[in-house]
PDB file of C-alpha atoms in Angstrom:
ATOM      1  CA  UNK A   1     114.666 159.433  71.351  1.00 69.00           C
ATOM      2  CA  UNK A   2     115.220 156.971  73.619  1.00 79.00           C
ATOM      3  CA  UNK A   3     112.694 155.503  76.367  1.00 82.00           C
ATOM      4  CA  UNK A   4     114.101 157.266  78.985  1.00 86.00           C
ATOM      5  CA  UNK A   5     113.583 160.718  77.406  1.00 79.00           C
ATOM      6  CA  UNK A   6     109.811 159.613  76.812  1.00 79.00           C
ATOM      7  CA  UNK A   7     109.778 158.984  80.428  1.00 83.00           C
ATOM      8  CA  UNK A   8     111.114 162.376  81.530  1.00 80.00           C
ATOM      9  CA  UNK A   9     108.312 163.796  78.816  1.00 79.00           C
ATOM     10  CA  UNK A  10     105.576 161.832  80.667  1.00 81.00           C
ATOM     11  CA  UNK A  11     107.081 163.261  83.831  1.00 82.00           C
ATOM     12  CA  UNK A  12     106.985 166.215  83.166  1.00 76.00           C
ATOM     13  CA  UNK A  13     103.308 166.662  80.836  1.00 77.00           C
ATOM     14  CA  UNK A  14     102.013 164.856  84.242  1.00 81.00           C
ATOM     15  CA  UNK A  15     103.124 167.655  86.577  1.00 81.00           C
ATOM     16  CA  UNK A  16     100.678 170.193  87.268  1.00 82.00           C
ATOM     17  CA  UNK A  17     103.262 172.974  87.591  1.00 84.00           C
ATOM     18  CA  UNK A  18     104.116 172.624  84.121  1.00 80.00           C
ATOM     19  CA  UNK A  19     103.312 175.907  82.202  1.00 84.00           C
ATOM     20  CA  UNK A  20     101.845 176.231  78.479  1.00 85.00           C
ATOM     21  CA  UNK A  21     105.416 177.622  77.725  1.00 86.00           C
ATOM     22  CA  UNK A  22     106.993 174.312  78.661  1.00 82.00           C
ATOM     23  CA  UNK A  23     104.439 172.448  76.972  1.00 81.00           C
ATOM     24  CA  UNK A  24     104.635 174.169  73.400  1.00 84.00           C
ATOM     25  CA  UNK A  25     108.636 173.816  73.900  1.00 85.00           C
ATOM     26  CA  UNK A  26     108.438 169.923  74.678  1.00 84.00           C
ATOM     27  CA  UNK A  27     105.758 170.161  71.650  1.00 84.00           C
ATOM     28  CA  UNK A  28     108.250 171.538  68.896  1.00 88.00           C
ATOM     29  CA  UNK A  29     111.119 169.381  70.318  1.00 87.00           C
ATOM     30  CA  UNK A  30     109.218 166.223  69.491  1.00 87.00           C
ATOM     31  CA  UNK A  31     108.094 167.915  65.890  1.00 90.00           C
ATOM     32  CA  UNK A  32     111.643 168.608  65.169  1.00 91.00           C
ATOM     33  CA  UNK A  33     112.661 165.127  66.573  1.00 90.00           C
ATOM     34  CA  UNK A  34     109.441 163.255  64.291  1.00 91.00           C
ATOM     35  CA  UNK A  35     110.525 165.029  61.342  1.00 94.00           C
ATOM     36  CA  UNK A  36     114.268 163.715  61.534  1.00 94.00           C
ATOM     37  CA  UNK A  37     113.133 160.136  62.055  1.00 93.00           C
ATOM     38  CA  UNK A  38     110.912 160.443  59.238  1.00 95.00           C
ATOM     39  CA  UNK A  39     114.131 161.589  57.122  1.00 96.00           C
ATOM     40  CA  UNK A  40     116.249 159.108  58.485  1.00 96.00           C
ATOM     41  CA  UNK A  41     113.290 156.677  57.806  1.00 97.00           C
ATOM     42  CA  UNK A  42     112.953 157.769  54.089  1.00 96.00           C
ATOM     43  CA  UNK A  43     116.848 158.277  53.410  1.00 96.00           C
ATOM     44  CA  UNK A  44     117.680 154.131  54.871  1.00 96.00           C
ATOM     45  CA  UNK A  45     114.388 152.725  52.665  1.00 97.00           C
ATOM     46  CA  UNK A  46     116.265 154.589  49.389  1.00 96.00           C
ATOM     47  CA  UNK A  47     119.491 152.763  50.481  1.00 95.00           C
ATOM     48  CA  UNK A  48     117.631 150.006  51.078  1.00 96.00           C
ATOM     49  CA  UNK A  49     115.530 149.632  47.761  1.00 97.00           C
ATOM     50  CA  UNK A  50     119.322 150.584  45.714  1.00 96.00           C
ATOM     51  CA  UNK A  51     121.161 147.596  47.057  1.00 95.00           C
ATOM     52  CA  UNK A  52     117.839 145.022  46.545  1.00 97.00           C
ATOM     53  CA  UNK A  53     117.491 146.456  43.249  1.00 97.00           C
ATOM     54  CA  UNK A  54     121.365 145.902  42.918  1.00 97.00           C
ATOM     55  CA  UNK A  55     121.197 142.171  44.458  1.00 96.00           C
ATOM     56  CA  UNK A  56     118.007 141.293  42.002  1.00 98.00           C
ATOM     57  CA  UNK A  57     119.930 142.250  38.985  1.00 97.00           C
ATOM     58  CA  UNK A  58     122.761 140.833  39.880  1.00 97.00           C
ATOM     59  CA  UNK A  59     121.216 137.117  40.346  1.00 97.00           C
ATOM     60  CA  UNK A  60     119.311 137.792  37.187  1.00 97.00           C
ATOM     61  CA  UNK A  61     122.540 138.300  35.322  1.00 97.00           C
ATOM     62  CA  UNK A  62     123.883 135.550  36.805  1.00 97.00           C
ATOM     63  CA  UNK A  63     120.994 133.776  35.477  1.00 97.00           C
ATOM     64  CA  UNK A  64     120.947 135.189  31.896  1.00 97.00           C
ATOM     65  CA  UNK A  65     124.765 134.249  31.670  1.00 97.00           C
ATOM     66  CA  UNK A  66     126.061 138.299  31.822  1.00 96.00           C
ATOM     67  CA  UNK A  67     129.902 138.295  31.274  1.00 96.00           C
ATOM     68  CA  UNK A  68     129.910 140.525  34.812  1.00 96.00           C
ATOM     69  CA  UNK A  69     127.174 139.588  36.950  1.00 96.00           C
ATOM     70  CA  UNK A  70     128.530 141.159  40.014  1.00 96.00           C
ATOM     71  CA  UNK A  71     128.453 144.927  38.240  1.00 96.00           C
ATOM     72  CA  UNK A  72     125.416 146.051  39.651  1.00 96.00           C
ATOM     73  CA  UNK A  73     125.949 145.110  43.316  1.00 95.00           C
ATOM     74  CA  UNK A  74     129.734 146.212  42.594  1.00 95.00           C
ATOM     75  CA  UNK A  75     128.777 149.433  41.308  1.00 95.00           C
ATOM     76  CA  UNK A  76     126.549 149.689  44.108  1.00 95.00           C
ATOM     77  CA  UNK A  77     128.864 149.130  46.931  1.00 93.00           C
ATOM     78  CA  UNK A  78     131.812 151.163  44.983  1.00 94.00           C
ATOM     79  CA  UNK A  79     129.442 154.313  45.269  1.00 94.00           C
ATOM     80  CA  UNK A  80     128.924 154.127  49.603  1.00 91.00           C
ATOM     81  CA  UNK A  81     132.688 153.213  49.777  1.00 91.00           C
ATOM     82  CA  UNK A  82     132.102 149.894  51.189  1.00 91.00           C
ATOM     83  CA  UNK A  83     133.882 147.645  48.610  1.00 91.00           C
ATOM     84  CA  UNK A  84     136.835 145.403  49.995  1.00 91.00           C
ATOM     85  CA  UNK A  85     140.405 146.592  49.670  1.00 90.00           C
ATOM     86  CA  UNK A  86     142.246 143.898  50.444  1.00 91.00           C
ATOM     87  CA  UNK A  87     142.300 140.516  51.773  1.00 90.00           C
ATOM     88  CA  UNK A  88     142.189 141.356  54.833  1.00 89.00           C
ATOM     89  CA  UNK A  89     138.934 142.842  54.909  1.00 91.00           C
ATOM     90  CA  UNK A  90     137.533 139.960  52.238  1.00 93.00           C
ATOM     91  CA  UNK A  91     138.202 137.574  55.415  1.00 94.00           C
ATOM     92  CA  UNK A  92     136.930 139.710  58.005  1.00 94.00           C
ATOM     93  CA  UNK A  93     133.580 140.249  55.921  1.00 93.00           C
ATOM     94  CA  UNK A  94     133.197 136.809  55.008  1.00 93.00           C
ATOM     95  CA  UNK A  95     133.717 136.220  58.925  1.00 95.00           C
ATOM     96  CA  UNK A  96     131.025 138.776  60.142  1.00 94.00           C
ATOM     97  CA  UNK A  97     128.867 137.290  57.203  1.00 93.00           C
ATOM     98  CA  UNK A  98     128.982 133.364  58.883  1.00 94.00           C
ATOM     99  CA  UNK A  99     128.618 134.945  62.582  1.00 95.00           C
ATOM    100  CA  UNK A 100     125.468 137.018  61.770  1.00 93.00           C
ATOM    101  CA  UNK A 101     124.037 134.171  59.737  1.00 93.00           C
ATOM    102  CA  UNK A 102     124.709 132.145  63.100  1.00 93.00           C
ATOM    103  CA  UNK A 103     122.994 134.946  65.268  1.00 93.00           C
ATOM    104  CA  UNK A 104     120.233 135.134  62.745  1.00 91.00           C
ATOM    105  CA  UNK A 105     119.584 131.244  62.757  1.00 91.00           C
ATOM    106  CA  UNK A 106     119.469 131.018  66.274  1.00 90.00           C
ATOM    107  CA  UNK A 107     117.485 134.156  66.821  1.00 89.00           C
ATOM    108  CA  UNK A 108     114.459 132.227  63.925  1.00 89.00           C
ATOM    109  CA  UNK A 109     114.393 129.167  66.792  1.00 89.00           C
ATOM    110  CA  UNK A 110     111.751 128.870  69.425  1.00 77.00           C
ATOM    111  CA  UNK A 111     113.408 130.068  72.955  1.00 76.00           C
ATOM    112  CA  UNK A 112     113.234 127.594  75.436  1.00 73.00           C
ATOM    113  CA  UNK A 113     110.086 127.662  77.695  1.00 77.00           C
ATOM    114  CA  UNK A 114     110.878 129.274  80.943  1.00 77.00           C
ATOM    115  CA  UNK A 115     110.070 128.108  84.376  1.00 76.00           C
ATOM    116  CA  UNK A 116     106.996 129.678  85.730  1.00 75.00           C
ATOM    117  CA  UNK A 117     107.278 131.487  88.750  1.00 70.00           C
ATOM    118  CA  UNK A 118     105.777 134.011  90.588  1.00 64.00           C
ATOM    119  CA  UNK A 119     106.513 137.431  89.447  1.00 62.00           C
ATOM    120  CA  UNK A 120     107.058 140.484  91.845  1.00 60.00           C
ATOM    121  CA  UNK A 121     106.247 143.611  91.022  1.00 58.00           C
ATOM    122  CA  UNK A 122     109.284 145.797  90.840  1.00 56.00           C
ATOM    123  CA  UNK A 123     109.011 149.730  92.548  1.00 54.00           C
ATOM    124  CA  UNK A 124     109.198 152.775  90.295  1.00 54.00           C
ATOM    125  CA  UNK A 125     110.709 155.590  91.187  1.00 55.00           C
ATOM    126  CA  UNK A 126     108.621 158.233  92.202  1.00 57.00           C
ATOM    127  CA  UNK A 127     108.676 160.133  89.048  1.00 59.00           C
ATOM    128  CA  UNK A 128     111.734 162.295  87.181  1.00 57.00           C
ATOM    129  CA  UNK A 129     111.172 165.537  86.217  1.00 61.00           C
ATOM    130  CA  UNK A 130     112.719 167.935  83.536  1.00 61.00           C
ATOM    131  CA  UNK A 131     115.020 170.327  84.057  1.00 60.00           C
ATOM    132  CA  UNK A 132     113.491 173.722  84.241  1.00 58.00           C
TER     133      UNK A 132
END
């Protein structure tokens, strides 16, 4: 949901006109939408937990001097479709790799301190209200 759509909620638990009916409807909505999230949530921390298991094992067969090292993570990334099929995409991965490794680094440094100067208080709309 995005911050706008909490806004409109505010809006609209905030108006005095709102009836119980609309309130019990906005109610379930956000249920339904909590209960998604939470899925979502659980489904990326499985994906998540495959591919570090996948990445631990294959360092530690690396280390231990396995024939195939790369199986696990290979296996891994075979089964979501996401292995390279040709050398085009090896280059473009290895690309996005060094970029977001760039963004990431520069993201981890201290932003530069920023002038100080008065700040002025913006106006807010008067309020938005849900369609009825």
């Amino acid at each position: 949901m995005t911050r706008s759509e909490f806004d409109d909620i505010r809006a609209h638990l905030a108006d005095g006109t709102t009836h119980a009916g609309d309130l019990l409807r906005v109610a379930r909505t956000l249920i339904d939408d909590l209960e998604h999230a939470r899925m979502r949530e659980a489904i990326l921390r499985t994906h998540y937990l495959r591919l570090l298991t996948a990445a631990r094992a294959t360092v530690a067969a690396d280390m231990a001097g396995a024939p195939d090292p790369l199986a696990f993570i290979r296996h891994e990334l075979a089964e979501r479709g996401q292995l390279p099929q040709d050398d085009e995409a090896v280059t473009r991965i290895l690309s996005d790799a060094r970029t977001a490794a760039a963004l990431l680094a520069c993201l981890e440094q201290a932003p530069p301190p920023r002038p100080r100067r008065a700040r002025m208080r913006g106006c807010v709309g008067t309020g938005r209200t849900l369609p009825r």
